[in-house]
Amino acid sequence: MLMIGVDYHPSFQQIAFLEEETGECGEQQLNHSEGEAERFYRDLHQRGIHVRVGMEATGYSRWFERLLAELGFELWIGDPAEIKTRRVKKQKTDRKDAQLLLRLMREDNFPKIWVPSPENRDLRQLLWHRHRFVQMRTRIMNQLQAIAMNEGKRRKTKLWSQQGRAELEKLSLAPWASRRRKELLEVLDRMDPVIE
């Protein structure tokens, strides 16, 4: 088995590796944008090498995680806070981080965390997307409430009833405030069906 500690960055990854059977080890930096990292892992797959990769939980690595899953490689994702506590020296470099991840895997001391399945992650994207729309709708509704309150109409949740909405639309406002109310209501009307 080939164990690889990966210090992952959005544009590159620093790796430290060890082939358990032969004892061969080394380090390398793999560029992402030029496809160097993908070629490296695909080459290992073509050669039939069993691979275990260890890396800290990080953002912007979804493509890399999908690649490893496609190739059938084992991926361990570690808790960054736990990994930080296991650093002997506080000196932090990409090379030392990759070496630390490899050492933790070799010593069976890697602080693995649970990672949702790709299907679950995709579903979470939908949930996060909806959550952001609800936040935007709330901000729009708060602006419309402010417009109504500035005109002496304090309706709270009743502002969103048919009668409250009609009253809001009938308020006599200055031209720019009127335009703002109209555009906010149009956006609100488009958002409700999307959220539902």
PDB file of C-alpha atoms in Angstrom:
ATOM      1  CA  MET A   1       0.000   0.000   0.000  1.00  0.00           C
ATOM      2  CA  LEU A   2       1.109   3.547  -0.781  1.00  0.00           C
ATOM      3  CA  MET A   3       0.304   6.050   1.982  1.00  0.00           C
ATOM      4  CA  ILE A   4       0.220   9.721   1.021  1.00  0.00           C
ATOM      5  CA  GLY A   5       0.007  12.685   3.384  1.00  0.00           C
ATOM      6  CA  VAL A   6      -1.442  15.661   1.515  1.00  0.00           C
ATOM      7  CA  ASP A   7      -1.129  19.278   2.567  1.00  0.00           C
ATOM      8  CA  TYR A   8      -3.883  20.591   0.311  1.00  0.00           C
ATOM      9  CA  HIS A   9      -4.118  24.121  -1.104  1.00  0.00           C
ATOM     10  CA  PRO A  10      -6.548  25.333  -3.774  1.00  0.00           C
ATOM     11  CA  SER A  11      -3.828  25.616  -6.437  1.00  0.00           C
ATOM     12  CA  PHE A  12      -1.443  22.825  -5.420  1.00  0.00           C
ATOM     13  CA  GLN A  13      -0.774  20.063  -2.947  1.00  0.00           C
ATOM     14  CA  GLN A  14       2.402  19.116  -1.136  1.00  0.00           C
ATOM     15  CA  ILE A  15       2.636  15.371  -0.614  1.00  0.00           C
ATOM     16  CA  ALA A  16       4.794  13.045   1.465  1.00  0.00           C
ATOM     17  CA  PHE A  17       4.515   9.354   0.572  1.00  0.00           C
ATOM     18  CA  LEU A  18       5.632   5.955   1.765  1.00  0.00           C
ATOM     19  CA  GLU A  19       5.379   2.616  -0.052  1.00  0.00           C
ATOM     20  CA  GLU A  20       4.901   0.182   2.839  1.00  0.00           C
ATOM     21  CA  GLU A  21       6.290  -2.913   1.108  1.00  0.00           C
ATOM     22  CA  THR A  22       9.491  -1.403  -0.266  1.00  0.00           C
ATOM     23  CA  GLY A  23      10.028   1.372   2.286  1.00  0.00           C
ATOM     24  CA  GLU A  24      10.423   3.860  -0.572  1.00  0.00           C
ATOM     25  CA  CYS A  25       9.473   7.357   0.505  1.00  0.00           C
ATOM     26  CA  GLY A  26       9.580  10.841  -0.908  1.00  0.00           C
ATOM     27  CA  GLU A  27       8.008  14.249  -1.276  1.00  0.00           C
ATOM     28  CA  GLN A  28       6.569  16.154  -4.181  1.00  0.00           C
ATOM     29  CA  GLN A  29       4.532  19.228  -5.003  1.00  0.00           C
ATOM     30  CA  LEU A  30       1.661  18.693  -7.449  1.00  0.00           C
ATOM     31  CA  ASN A  31       0.022  21.541  -9.336  1.00  0.00           C
ATOM     32  CA  HIS A  32      -3.766  21.431  -9.714  1.00  0.00           C
ATOM     33  CA  SER A  33      -4.515  23.835 -12.566  1.00  0.00           C
ATOM     34  CA  GLU A  34      -2.141  22.159 -15.005  1.00  0.00           C
ATOM     35  CA  GLY A  35      -3.533  18.698 -14.220  1.00  0.00           C
ATOM     36  CA  GLU A  36      -0.323  17.457 -12.633  1.00  0.00           C
ATOM     37  CA  ALA A  37      -2.066  16.164  -9.496  1.00  0.00           C
ATOM     38  CA  GLU A  38      -4.787  14.366 -11.459  1.00  0.00           C
ATOM     39  CA  ARG A  39      -2.200  12.710 -13.752  1.00  0.00           C
ATOM     40  CA  PHE A  40      -0.195  11.597 -10.708  1.00  0.00           C
ATOM     41  CA  TYR A  41      -3.152   9.809  -9.091  1.00  0.00           C
ATOM     42  CA  ARG A  42      -4.457   8.360 -12.355  1.00  0.00           C
ATOM     43  CA  ASP A  43      -1.000   6.950 -13.030  1.00  0.00           C
ATOM     44  CA  LEU A  44      -1.013   5.216  -9.621  1.00  0.00           C
ATOM     45  CA  HIS A  45      -4.412   3.753 -10.448  1.00  0.00           C
ATOM     46  CA  GLN A  46      -3.245   2.485 -13.846  1.00  0.00           C
ATOM     47  CA  ARG A  47      -0.295   0.805 -12.158  1.00  0.00           C
ATOM     48  CA  GLY A  48      -2.712  -0.999  -9.820  1.00  0.00           C
ATOM     49  CA  ILE A  49      -1.292   0.525  -6.643  1.00  0.00           C
ATOM     50  CA  HIS A  50      -3.518   0.515  -3.555  1.00  0.00           C
ATOM     51  CA  VAL A  51      -3.474   4.073  -2.161  1.00  0.00           C
ATOM     52  CA  ARG A  52      -4.518   5.662   1.125  1.00  0.00           C
ATOM     53  CA  VAL A  53      -4.537   9.466   1.223  1.00  0.00           C
ATOM     54  CA  GLY A  54      -4.695  11.502   4.434  1.00  0.00           C
ATOM     55  CA  MET A  55      -5.478  15.218   4.473  1.00  0.00           C
ATOM     56  CA  GLU A  56      -6.949  17.848   6.759  1.00  0.00           C
ATOM     57  CA  ALA A  57     -10.562  18.850   6.316  1.00  0.00           C
ATOM     58  CA  THR A  58     -10.465  21.854   4.028  1.00  0.00           C
ATOM     59  CA  GLY A  59     -12.538  23.755   1.517  1.00  0.00           C
ATOM     60  CA  TYR A  60     -12.241  23.741  -2.253  1.00  0.00           C
ATOM     61  CA  SER A  61     -11.192  20.086  -2.401  1.00  0.00           C
ATOM     62  CA  ARG A  62     -14.419  18.508  -3.648  1.00  0.00           C
ATOM     63  CA  TRP A  63     -12.939  17.785  -7.080  1.00  0.00           C
ATOM     64  CA  PHE A  64      -9.988  16.015  -5.466  1.00  0.00           C
ATOM     65  CA  GLU A  65     -12.205  13.934  -3.196  1.00  0.00           C
ATOM     66  CA  ARG A  66     -14.338  12.916  -6.203  1.00  0.00           C
ATOM     67  CA  LEU A  67     -11.206  11.941  -8.152  1.00  0.00           C
ATOM     68  CA  LEU A  68      -9.968   9.703  -5.339  1.00  0.00           C
ATOM     69  CA  ALA A  69     -13.402   8.080  -5.003  1.00  0.00           C
ATOM     70  CA  GLU A  70     -13.548   7.481  -8.763  1.00  0.00           C
ATOM     71  CA  LEU A  71     -10.123   5.801  -8.647  1.00  0.00           C
ATOM     72  CA  GLY A  72     -11.135   3.661  -5.669  1.00  0.00           C
ATOM     73  CA  PHE A  73      -8.501   5.163  -3.371  1.00  0.00           C
ATOM     74  CA  GLU A  74      -9.034   5.331   0.368  1.00  0.00           C
ATOM     75  CA  LEU A  75      -9.350   8.869   1.716  1.00  0.00           C
ATOM     76  CA  TRP A  76      -8.928   9.799   5.343  1.00  0.00           C
ATOM     77  CA  ILE A  77      -9.964  13.326   6.267  1.00  0.00           C
ATOM     78  CA  GLY A  78      -8.613  14.602   9.562  1.00  0.00           C
ATOM     79  CA  ASP A  79      -9.710  17.132  12.138  1.00  0.00           C
ATOM     80  CA  PRO A  80      -7.450  20.207  11.631  1.00  0.00           C
ATOM     81  CA  ALA A  81      -7.564  21.179  15.327  1.00  0.00           C
ATOM     82  CA  GLU A  82      -6.496  17.691  16.422  1.00  0.00           C
ATOM     83  CA  ILE A  83      -3.760  17.564  13.807  1.00  0.00           C
ATOM     84  CA  LYS A  84      -2.459  20.928  14.988  1.00  0.00           C
ATOM     85  CA  THR A  85      -2.108  19.631  18.556  1.00  0.00           C
ATOM     86  CA  ARG A  86       0.018  16.733  17.318  1.00  0.00           C
ATOM     87  CA  ARG A  87       2.561  18.966  15.630  1.00  0.00           C
ATOM     88  CA  VAL A  88       5.812  18.606  17.570  1.00  0.00           C
ATOM     89  CA  LYS A  89       7.279  21.942  16.549  1.00  0.00           C
ATOM     90  CA  LYS A  90       5.160  24.985  15.975  1.00  0.00           C
ATOM     91  CA  GLN A  91       7.080  25.702  12.781  1.00  0.00           C
ATOM     92  CA  LYS A  92       4.533  25.203  10.002  1.00  0.00           C
ATOM     93  CA  THR A  93       5.502  24.559   6.398  1.00  0.00           C
ATOM     94  CA  ASP A  94       3.750  22.669   3.630  1.00  0.00           C
ATOM     95  CA  ARG A  95       6.431  19.966   3.648  1.00  0.00           C
ATOM     96  CA  LYS A  96       6.250  19.500   7.413  1.00  0.00           C
ATOM     97  CA  ASP A  97       2.444  19.371   7.316  1.00  0.00           C
ATOM     98  CA  ALA A  98       2.472  16.650   4.643  1.00  0.00           C
ATOM     99  CA  GLN A  99       5.086  14.705   6.628  1.00  0.00           C
ATOM    100  CA  LEU A 100       3.016  15.032   9.801  1.00  0.00           C
ATOM    101  CA  LEU A 101      -0.093  13.676   8.057  1.00  0.00           C
ATOM    102  CA  LEU A 102       1.907  10.737   6.729  1.00  0.00           C
ATOM    103  CA  ARG A 103       3.420  10.043  10.155  1.00  0.00           C
ATOM    104  CA  LEU A 104       0.003  10.092  11.821  1.00  0.00           C
ATOM    105  CA  MET A 105      -1.312   7.597   9.252  1.00  0.00           C
ATOM    106  CA  ARG A 106       1.706   5.313   9.716  1.00  0.00           C
ATOM    107  CA  GLU A 107       1.356   5.379  13.504  1.00  0.00           C
ATOM    108  CA  ASP A 108      -2.404   4.725  13.254  1.00  0.00           C
ATOM    109  CA  ASN A 109      -2.896   8.004  15.118  1.00  0.00           C
ATOM    110  CA  PHE A 110      -4.692   9.939  12.375  1.00  0.00           C
ATOM    111  CA  PRO A 111      -7.690  11.910  13.802  1.00  0.00           C
ATOM    112  CA  LYS A 112     -10.259  10.876  11.187  1.00  0.00           C
ATOM    113  CA  ILE A 113     -13.575  12.660  11.058  1.00  0.00           C
ATOM    114  CA  TRP A 114     -16.863  11.475   9.607  1.00  0.00           C
ATOM    115  CA  VAL A 115     -17.417  12.647   6.044  1.00  0.00           C
ATOM    116  CA  PRO A 116     -20.866  12.605   4.449  1.00  0.00           C
ATOM    117  CA  SER A 117     -21.447  10.602   1.298  1.00  0.00           C
ATOM    118  CA  PRO A 118     -21.372  12.402  -2.076  1.00  0.00           C
ATOM    119  CA  GLU A 119     -25.173  12.062  -2.275  1.00  0.00           C
ATOM    120  CA  ASN A 120     -25.557  13.562   1.193  1.00  0.00           C
ATOM    121  CA  ARG A 121     -23.181  16.411   0.307  1.00  0.00           C
ATOM    122  CA  ASP A 122     -25.189  17.155  -2.811  1.00  0.00           C
ATOM    123  CA  LEU A 123     -28.395  17.237  -0.778  1.00  0.00           C
ATOM    124  CA  ARG A 124     -26.704  19.607   1.668  1.00  0.00           C
ATOM    125  CA  GLN A 125     -25.976  21.936  -1.257  1.00  0.00           C
ATOM    126  CA  LEU A 126     -29.714  22.165  -1.908  1.00  0.00           C
ATOM    127  CA  LEU A 127     -30.427  22.784   1.768  1.00  0.00           C
ATOM    128  CA  TRP A 128     -27.708  25.487   1.948  1.00  0.00           C
ATOM    129  CA  HIS A 129     -29.047  27.078  -1.257  1.00  0.00           C
ATOM    130  CA  ARG A 130     -32.569  27.230   0.183  1.00  0.00           C
ATOM    131  CA  HIS A 131     -31.262  28.598   3.488  1.00  0.00           C
ATOM    132  CA  ARG A 132     -29.535  31.469   1.648  1.00  0.00           C
ATOM    133  CA  PHE A 133     -32.764  32.256  -0.222  1.00  0.00           C
ATOM    134  CA  VAL A 134     -34.682  32.345   3.076  1.00  0.00           C
ATOM    135  CA  GLN A 135     -32.078  34.777   4.462  1.00  0.00           C
ATOM    136  CA  MET A 136     -32.415  37.003   1.386  1.00  0.00           C
ATOM    137  CA  ARG A 137     -36.211  36.915   1.663  1.00  0.00           C
ATOM    138  CA  THR A 138     -35.990  37.921   5.328  1.00  0.00           C
ATOM    139  CA  ARG A 139     -33.800  40.903   4.456  1.00  0.00           C
ATOM    140  CA  ILE A 140     -36.276  41.989   1.779  1.00  0.00           C
ATOM    141  CA  MET A 141     -39.216  41.600   4.152  1.00  0.00           C
ATOM    142  CA  ASN A 142     -37.370  43.641   6.795  1.00  0.00           C
ATOM    143  CA  GLN A 143     -36.819  46.444   4.278  1.00  0.00           C
ATOM    144  CA  LEU A 144     -40.511  46.436   3.377  1.00  0.00           C
ATOM    145  CA  GLN A 145     -41.439  46.474   7.078  1.00  0.00           C
ATOM    146  CA  ALA A 146     -39.159  49.507   7.499  1.00  0.00           C
ATOM    147  CA  ILE A 147     -40.880  51.297   4.613  1.00  0.00           C
ATOM    148  CA  ALA A 148     -44.278  50.641   6.200  1.00  0.00           C
ATOM    149  CA  MET A 149     -43.142  51.706   9.683  1.00  0.00           C
ATOM    150  CA  ASN A 150     -41.662  54.938   8.313  1.00  0.00           C
ATOM    151  CA  GLU A 151     -45.136  55.713   7.021  1.00  0.00           C
ATOM    152  CA  GLY A 152     -46.739  54.984  10.401  1.00  0.00           C
ATOM    153  CA  LYS A 153     -47.983  51.486   9.558  1.00  0.00           C
ATOM    154  CA  ARG A 154     -46.848  48.899  12.093  1.00  0.00           C
ATOM    155  CA  ARG A 155     -48.387  45.599  10.990  1.00  0.00           C
ATOM    156  CA  LYS A 156     -45.691  43.059  11.987  1.00  0.00           C
ATOM    157  CA  THR A 157     -46.642  39.675  10.450  1.00  0.00           C
ATOM    158  CA  LYS A 158     -50.028  41.034   9.308  1.00  0.00           C
ATOM    159  CA  LEU A 159     -48.135  43.021   6.679  1.00  0.00           C
ATOM    160  CA  TRP A 160     -47.814  39.752   4.735  1.00  0.00           C
ATOM    161  CA  SER A 161     -51.567  39.068   4.648  1.00  0.00           C
ATOM    162  CA  GLN A 162     -53.532  40.071   1.531  1.00  0.00           C
ATOM    163  CA  GLN A 163     -54.933  43.082   3.342  1.00  0.00           C
ATOM    164  CA  GLY A 164     -51.503  44.106   4.706  1.00  0.00           C
ATOM    165  CA  ARG A 165     -49.911  43.741   1.279  1.00  0.00           C
ATOM    166  CA  ALA A 166     -52.643  45.852  -0.328  1.00  0.00           C
ATOM    167  CA  GLU A 167     -52.125  48.531   2.329  1.00  0.00           C
ATOM    168  CA  LEU A 168     -48.352  48.478   1.715  1.00  0.00           C
ATOM    169  CA  GLU A 169     -48.882  48.888  -2.041  1.00  0.00           C
ATOM    170  CA  LYS A 170     -51.258  51.834  -1.498  1.00  0.00           C
ATOM    171  CA  LEU A 171     -48.856  53.835   0.661  1.00  0.00           C
ATOM    172  CA  SER A 172     -48.125  57.215  -0.871  1.00  0.00           C
ATOM    173  CA  LEU A 173     -44.337  57.385  -1.222  1.00  0.00           C
ATOM    174  CA  ALA A 174     -41.788  59.658  -2.878  1.00  0.00           C
ATOM    175  CA  PRO A 175     -40.734  58.467  -6.373  1.00  0.00           C
ATOM    176  CA  TRP A 176     -37.531  56.636  -5.386  1.00  0.00           C
ATOM    177  CA  ALA A 177     -39.070  55.068  -2.287  1.00  0.00           C
ATOM    178  CA  SER A 178     -42.002  53.963  -4.442  1.00  0.00           C
ATOM    179  CA  ARG A 179     -39.648  52.373  -6.948  1.00  0.00           C
ATOM    180  CA  ARG A 180     -37.769  50.638  -4.130  1.00  0.00           C
ATOM    181  CA  ARG A 181     -41.036  49.238  -2.697  1.00  0.00           C
ATOM    182  CA  LYS A 182     -42.141  48.034  -6.151  1.00  0.00           C
ATOM    183  CA  GLU A 183     -38.830  46.288  -6.891  1.00  0.00           C
ATOM    184  CA  LEU A 184     -38.615  44.705  -3.434  1.00  0.00           C
ATOM    185  CA  LEU A 185     -42.143  43.322  -3.813  1.00  0.00           C
ATOM    186  CA  GLU A 186     -41.295  41.946  -7.270  1.00  0.00           C
ATOM    187  CA  VAL A 187     -38.214  40.181  -5.920  1.00  0.00           C
ATOM    188  CA  LEU A 188     -40.207  38.847  -2.955  1.00  0.00           C
ATOM    189  CA  ASP A 189     -42.869  37.463  -5.317  1.00  0.00           C
ATOM    190  CA  ARG A 190     -40.215  35.640  -7.349  1.00  0.00           C
ATOM    191  CA  MET A 191     -38.467  34.237  -4.268  1.00  0.00           C
ATOM    192  CA  ASP A 192     -41.439  32.610  -2.544  1.00  0.00           C
ATOM    193  CA  PRO A 193     -42.026  29.947  -5.233  1.00  0.00           C
ATOM    194  CA  VAL A 194     -38.289  29.156  -5.382  1.00  0.00           C
ATOM    195  CA  ILE A 195     -38.150  28.666  -1.614  1.00  0.00           C
ATOM    196  CA  GLU A 196     -41.276  26.513  -1.639  1.00  0.00           C
TER     197      GLU A 196
END
